mmCIF file of C-alpha atoms in Angstrom:
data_model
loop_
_atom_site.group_PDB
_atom_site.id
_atom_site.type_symbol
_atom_site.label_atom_id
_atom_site.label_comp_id
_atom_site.label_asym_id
_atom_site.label_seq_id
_atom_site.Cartn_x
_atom_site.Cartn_y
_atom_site.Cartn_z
ATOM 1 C CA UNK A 1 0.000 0.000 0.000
ATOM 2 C CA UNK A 2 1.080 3.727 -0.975
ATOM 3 C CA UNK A 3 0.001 4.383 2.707
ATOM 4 C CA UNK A 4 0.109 8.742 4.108
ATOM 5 C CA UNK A 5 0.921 9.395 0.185
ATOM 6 C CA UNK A 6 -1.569 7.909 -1.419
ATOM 7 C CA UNK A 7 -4.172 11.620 -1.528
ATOM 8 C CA UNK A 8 -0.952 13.265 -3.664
ATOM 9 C CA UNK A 9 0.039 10.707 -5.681
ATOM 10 C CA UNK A 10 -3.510 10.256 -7.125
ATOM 11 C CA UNK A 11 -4.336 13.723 -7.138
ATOM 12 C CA UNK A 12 -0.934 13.729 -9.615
ATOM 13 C CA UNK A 13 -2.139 10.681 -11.301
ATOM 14 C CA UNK A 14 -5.653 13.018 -11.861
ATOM 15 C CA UNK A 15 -3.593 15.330 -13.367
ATOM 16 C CA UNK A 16 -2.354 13.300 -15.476
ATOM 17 C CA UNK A 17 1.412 12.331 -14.229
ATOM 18 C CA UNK A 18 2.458 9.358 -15.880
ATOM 19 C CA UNK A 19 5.187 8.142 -12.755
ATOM 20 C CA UNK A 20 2.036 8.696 -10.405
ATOM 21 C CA UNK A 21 -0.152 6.722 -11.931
ATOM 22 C CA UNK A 22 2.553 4.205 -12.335
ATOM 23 C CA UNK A 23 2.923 4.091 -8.552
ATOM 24 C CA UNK A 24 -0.357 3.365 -8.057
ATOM 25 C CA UNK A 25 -0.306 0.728 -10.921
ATOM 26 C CA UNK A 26 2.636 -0.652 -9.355
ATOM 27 C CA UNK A 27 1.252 -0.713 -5.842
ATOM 28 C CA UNK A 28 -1.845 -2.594 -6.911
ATOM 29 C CA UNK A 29 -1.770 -4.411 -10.489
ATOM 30 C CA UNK A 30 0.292 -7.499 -8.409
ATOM 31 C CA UNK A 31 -2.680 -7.978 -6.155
ATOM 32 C CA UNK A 32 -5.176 -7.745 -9.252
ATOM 33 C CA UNK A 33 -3.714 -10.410 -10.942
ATOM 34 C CA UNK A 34 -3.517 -13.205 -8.276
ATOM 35 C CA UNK A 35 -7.146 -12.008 -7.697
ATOM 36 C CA UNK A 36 -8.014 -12.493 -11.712
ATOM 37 C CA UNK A 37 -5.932 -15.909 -11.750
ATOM 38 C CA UNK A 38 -8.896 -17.582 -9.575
ATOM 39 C CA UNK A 39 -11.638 -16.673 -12.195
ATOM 40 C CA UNK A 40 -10.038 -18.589 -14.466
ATOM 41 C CA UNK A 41 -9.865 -15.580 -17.413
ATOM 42 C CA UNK A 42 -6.666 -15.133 -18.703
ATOM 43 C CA UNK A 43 -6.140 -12.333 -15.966
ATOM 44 C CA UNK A 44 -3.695 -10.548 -17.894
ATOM 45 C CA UNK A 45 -5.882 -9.346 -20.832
ATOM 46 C CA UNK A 46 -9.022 -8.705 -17.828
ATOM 47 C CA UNK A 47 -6.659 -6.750 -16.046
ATOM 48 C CA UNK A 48 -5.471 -4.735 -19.133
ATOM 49 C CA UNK A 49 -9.597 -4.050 -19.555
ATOM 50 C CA UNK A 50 -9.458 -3.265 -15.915
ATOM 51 C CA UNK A 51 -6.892 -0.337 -15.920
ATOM 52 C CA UNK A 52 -8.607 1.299 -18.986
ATOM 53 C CA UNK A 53 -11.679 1.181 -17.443
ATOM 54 C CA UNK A 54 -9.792 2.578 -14.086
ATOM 55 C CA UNK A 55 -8.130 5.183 -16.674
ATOM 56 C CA UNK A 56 -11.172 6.360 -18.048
ATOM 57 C CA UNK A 57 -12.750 6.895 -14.705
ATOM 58 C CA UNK A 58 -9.762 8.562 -12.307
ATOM 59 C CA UNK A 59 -10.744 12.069 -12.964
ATOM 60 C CA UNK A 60 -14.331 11.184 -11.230
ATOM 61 C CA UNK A 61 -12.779 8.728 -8.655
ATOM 62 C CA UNK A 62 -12.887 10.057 -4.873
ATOM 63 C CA UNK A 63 -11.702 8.264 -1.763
ATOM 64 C CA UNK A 64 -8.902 7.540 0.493
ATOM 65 C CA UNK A 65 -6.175 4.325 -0.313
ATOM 66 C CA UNK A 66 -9.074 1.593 0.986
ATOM 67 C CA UNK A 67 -12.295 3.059 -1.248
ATOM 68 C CA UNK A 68 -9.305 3.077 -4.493
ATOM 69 C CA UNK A 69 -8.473 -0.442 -4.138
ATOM 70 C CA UNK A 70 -12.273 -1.309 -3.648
ATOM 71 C CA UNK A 71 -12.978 0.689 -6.511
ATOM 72 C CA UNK A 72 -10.540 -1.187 -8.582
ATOM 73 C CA UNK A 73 -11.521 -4.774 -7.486
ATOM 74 C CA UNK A 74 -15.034 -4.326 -8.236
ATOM 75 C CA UNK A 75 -14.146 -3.156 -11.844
ATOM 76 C CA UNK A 76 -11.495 -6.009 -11.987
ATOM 77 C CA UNK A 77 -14.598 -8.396 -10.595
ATOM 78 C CA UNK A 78 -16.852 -6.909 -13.368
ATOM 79 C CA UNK A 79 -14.573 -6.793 -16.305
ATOM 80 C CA UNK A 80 -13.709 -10.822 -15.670
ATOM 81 C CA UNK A 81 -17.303 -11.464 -15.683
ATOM 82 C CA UNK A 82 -17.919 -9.509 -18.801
ATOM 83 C CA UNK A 83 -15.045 -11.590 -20.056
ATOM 84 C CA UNK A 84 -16.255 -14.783 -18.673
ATOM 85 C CA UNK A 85 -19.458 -14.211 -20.611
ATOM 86 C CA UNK A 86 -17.581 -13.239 -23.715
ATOM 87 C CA UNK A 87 -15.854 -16.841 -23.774
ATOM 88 C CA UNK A 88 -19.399 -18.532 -23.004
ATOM 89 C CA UNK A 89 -20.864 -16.808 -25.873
ATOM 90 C CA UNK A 90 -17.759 -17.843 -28.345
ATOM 91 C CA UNK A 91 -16.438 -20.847 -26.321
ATOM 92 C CA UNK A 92 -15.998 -22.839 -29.672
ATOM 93 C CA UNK A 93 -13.729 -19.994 -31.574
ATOM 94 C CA UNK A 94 -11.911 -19.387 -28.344
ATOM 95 C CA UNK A 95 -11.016 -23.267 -27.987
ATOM 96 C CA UNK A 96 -9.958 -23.630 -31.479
ATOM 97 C CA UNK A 97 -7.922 -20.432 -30.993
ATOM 98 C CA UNK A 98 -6.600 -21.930 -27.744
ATOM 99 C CA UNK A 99 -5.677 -25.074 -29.262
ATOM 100 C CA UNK A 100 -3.464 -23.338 -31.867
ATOM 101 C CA UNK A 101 -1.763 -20.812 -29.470
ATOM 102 C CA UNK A 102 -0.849 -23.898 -27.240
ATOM 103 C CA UNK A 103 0.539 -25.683 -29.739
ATOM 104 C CA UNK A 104 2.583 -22.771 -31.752
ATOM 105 C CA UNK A 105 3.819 -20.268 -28.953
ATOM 106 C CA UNK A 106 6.334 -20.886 -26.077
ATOM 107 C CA UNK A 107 5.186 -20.798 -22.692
ATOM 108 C CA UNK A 108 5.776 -16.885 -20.854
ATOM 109 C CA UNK A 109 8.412 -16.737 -18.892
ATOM 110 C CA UNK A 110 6.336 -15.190 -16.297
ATOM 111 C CA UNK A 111 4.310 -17.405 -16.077
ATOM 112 C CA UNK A 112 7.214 -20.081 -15.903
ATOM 113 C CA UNK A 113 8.725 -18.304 -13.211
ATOM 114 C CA UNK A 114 5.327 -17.475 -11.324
ATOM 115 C CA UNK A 115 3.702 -20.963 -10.888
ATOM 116 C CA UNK A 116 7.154 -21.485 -9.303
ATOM 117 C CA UNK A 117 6.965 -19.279 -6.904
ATOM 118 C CA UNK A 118 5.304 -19.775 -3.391
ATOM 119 C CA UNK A 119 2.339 -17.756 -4.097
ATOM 120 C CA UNK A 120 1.825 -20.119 -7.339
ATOM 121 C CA UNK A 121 1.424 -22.622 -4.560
ATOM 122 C CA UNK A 122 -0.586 -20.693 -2.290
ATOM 123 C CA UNK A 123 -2.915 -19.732 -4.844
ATOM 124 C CA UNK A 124 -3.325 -23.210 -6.031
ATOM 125 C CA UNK A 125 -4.527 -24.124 -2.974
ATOM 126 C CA UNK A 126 -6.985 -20.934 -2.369
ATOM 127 C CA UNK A 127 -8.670 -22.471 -5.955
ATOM 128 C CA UNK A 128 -9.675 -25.586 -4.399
ATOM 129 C CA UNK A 129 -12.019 -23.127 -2.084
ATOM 130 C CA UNK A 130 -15.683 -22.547 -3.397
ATOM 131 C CA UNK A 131 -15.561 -19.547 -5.844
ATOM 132 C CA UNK A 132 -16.950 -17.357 -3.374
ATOM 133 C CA UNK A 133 -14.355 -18.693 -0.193
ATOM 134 C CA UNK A 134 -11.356 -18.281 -3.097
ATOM 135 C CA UNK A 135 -12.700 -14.872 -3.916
ATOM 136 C CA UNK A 136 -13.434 -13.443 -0.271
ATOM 137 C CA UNK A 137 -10.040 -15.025 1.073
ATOM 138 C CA UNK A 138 -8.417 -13.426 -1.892
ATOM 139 C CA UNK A 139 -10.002 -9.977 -1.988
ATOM 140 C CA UNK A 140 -9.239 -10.113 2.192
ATOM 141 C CA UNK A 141 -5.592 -11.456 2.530
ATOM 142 C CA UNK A 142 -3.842 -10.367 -1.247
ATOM 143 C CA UNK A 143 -5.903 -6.910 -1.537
ATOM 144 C CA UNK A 144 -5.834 -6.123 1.834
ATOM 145 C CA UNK A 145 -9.864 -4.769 1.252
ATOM 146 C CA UNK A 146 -11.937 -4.804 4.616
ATOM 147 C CA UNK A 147 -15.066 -6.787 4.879
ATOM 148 C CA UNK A 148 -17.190 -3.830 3.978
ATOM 149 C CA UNK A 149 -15.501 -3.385 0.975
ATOM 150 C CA UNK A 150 -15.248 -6.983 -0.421
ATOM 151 C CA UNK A 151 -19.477 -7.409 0.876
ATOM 152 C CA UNK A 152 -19.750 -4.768 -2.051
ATOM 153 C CA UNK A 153 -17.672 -6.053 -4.759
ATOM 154 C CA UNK A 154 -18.773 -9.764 -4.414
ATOM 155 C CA UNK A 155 -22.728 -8.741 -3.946
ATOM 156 C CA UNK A 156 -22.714 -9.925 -0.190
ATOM 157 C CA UNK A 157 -23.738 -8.872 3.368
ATOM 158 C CA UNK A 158 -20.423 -8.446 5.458
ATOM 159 C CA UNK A 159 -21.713 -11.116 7.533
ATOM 160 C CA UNK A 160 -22.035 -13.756 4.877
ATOM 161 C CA UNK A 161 -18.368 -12.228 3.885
ATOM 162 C CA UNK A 162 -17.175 -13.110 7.392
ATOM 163 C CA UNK A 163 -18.404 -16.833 7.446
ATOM 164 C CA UNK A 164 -17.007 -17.101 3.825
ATOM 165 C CA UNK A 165 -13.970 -15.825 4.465
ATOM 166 C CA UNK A 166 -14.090 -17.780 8.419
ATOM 167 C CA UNK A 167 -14.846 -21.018 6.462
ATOM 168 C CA UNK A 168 -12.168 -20.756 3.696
ATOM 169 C CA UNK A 169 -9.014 -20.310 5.833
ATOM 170 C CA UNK A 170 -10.522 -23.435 7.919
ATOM 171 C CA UNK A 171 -10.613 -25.229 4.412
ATOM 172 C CA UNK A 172 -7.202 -23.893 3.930
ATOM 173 C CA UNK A 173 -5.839 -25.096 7.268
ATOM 174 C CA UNK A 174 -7.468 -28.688 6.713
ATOM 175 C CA UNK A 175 -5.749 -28.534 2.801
ATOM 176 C CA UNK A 176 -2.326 -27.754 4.859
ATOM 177 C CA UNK A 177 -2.780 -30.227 6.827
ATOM 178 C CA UNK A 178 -3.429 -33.176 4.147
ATOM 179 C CA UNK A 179 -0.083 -32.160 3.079
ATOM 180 C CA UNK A 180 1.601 -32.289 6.495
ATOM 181 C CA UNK A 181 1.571 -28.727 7.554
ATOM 182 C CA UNK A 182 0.730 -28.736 11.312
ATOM 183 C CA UNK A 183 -0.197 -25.586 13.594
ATOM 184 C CA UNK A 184 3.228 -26.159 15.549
ATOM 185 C CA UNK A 185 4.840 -25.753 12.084
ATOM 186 C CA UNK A 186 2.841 -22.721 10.942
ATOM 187 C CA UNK A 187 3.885 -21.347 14.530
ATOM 188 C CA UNK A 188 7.562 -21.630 13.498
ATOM 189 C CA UNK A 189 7.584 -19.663 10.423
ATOM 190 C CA UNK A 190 8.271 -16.121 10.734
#
């Protein structure tokens, strides 16, 4: 998070400074796509729609750090379902188009290097949640949104966004476990 900062740099951003808007790009677009990753879209392209739509709409944005990164994930949650009901509508083009891409292009670096990295892992496991546990867990722990603020972008009361989000890190901890993570070994790590 930008943190005491955050009013100048996107009142500079509003302006239209290119390194302010960068910061907050920077500052959020990691979060956004280990959010998109759980939908399933390919999160880069719905996170590309997201910051256009986010561009187009900063002049009339108002709000401290927590209402911008709400703001955000609900556009990020509405562009992937706009996207999601793009592939449903063309699912046969989009396989075809799928198949050849798989079979003619190398494999991203990034994304070589990412499902390497712990958070590959974590993630992995967060997808094995219900949707709306992998979502609220998500849109808690990796955006750092409080449970106001994700009860609005998912459509939710904040209680039913407490027992999601309760009920997923207990399916989390019971995942861990399978794999021989204990609670005295979680206590151990810093």
């Amino acid at each position: 998070m930008i943190g005491d900062e955050f009013a100048t740099v996107l009142e500079r951003a509003k302006g239209g400074d290119e390194r302010a808007f960068a910061a907050l790009w920077r500052d959020l677009n990691p979060a956004l796509l280990r959010y998109l990753r759980l939908g399933g879209e390919p999160s880069d392209d719905v996170a590309g729609d997201t910051w256009v739509t986010v561009v187009e709409g900063l002049r009339r944005f108002n709000g401290d750090e927590t209402a911008w990164r709400a703001w955000v994930f609900t556009m990020a949650r509405r562009r992937a379902v706009d996207s999601g009901r793009r592939r449903t509508r063309s699912a046969a083009r989009e396989d075809s188009w799928r198949r050849q891409v798989a079979t003619s292009a190398p494999p991203d670096p990034a994304e070589v290097v990412q499902r390497r990295l712990d958070t590959g892992a974590a993630l992995d496991l967060v997808a094995r949640l219900s949707p709306l546990q992998a979502e609220v867990v998500v849109l808690r722990v990796v955006a750092g949104l409080p449970v106001e603020d994700v009860a609005r972008v998912v459509g939710r009361t904040p209680g039913a966004v407490r027992v999601a989000h309760h009920r997923g890190l207990l399916r989390l901890r019971a995942l861990l476990g399978q794999r021989g993570v204990t609670d005295r070994d979680a206590a151990t790590l810093p």
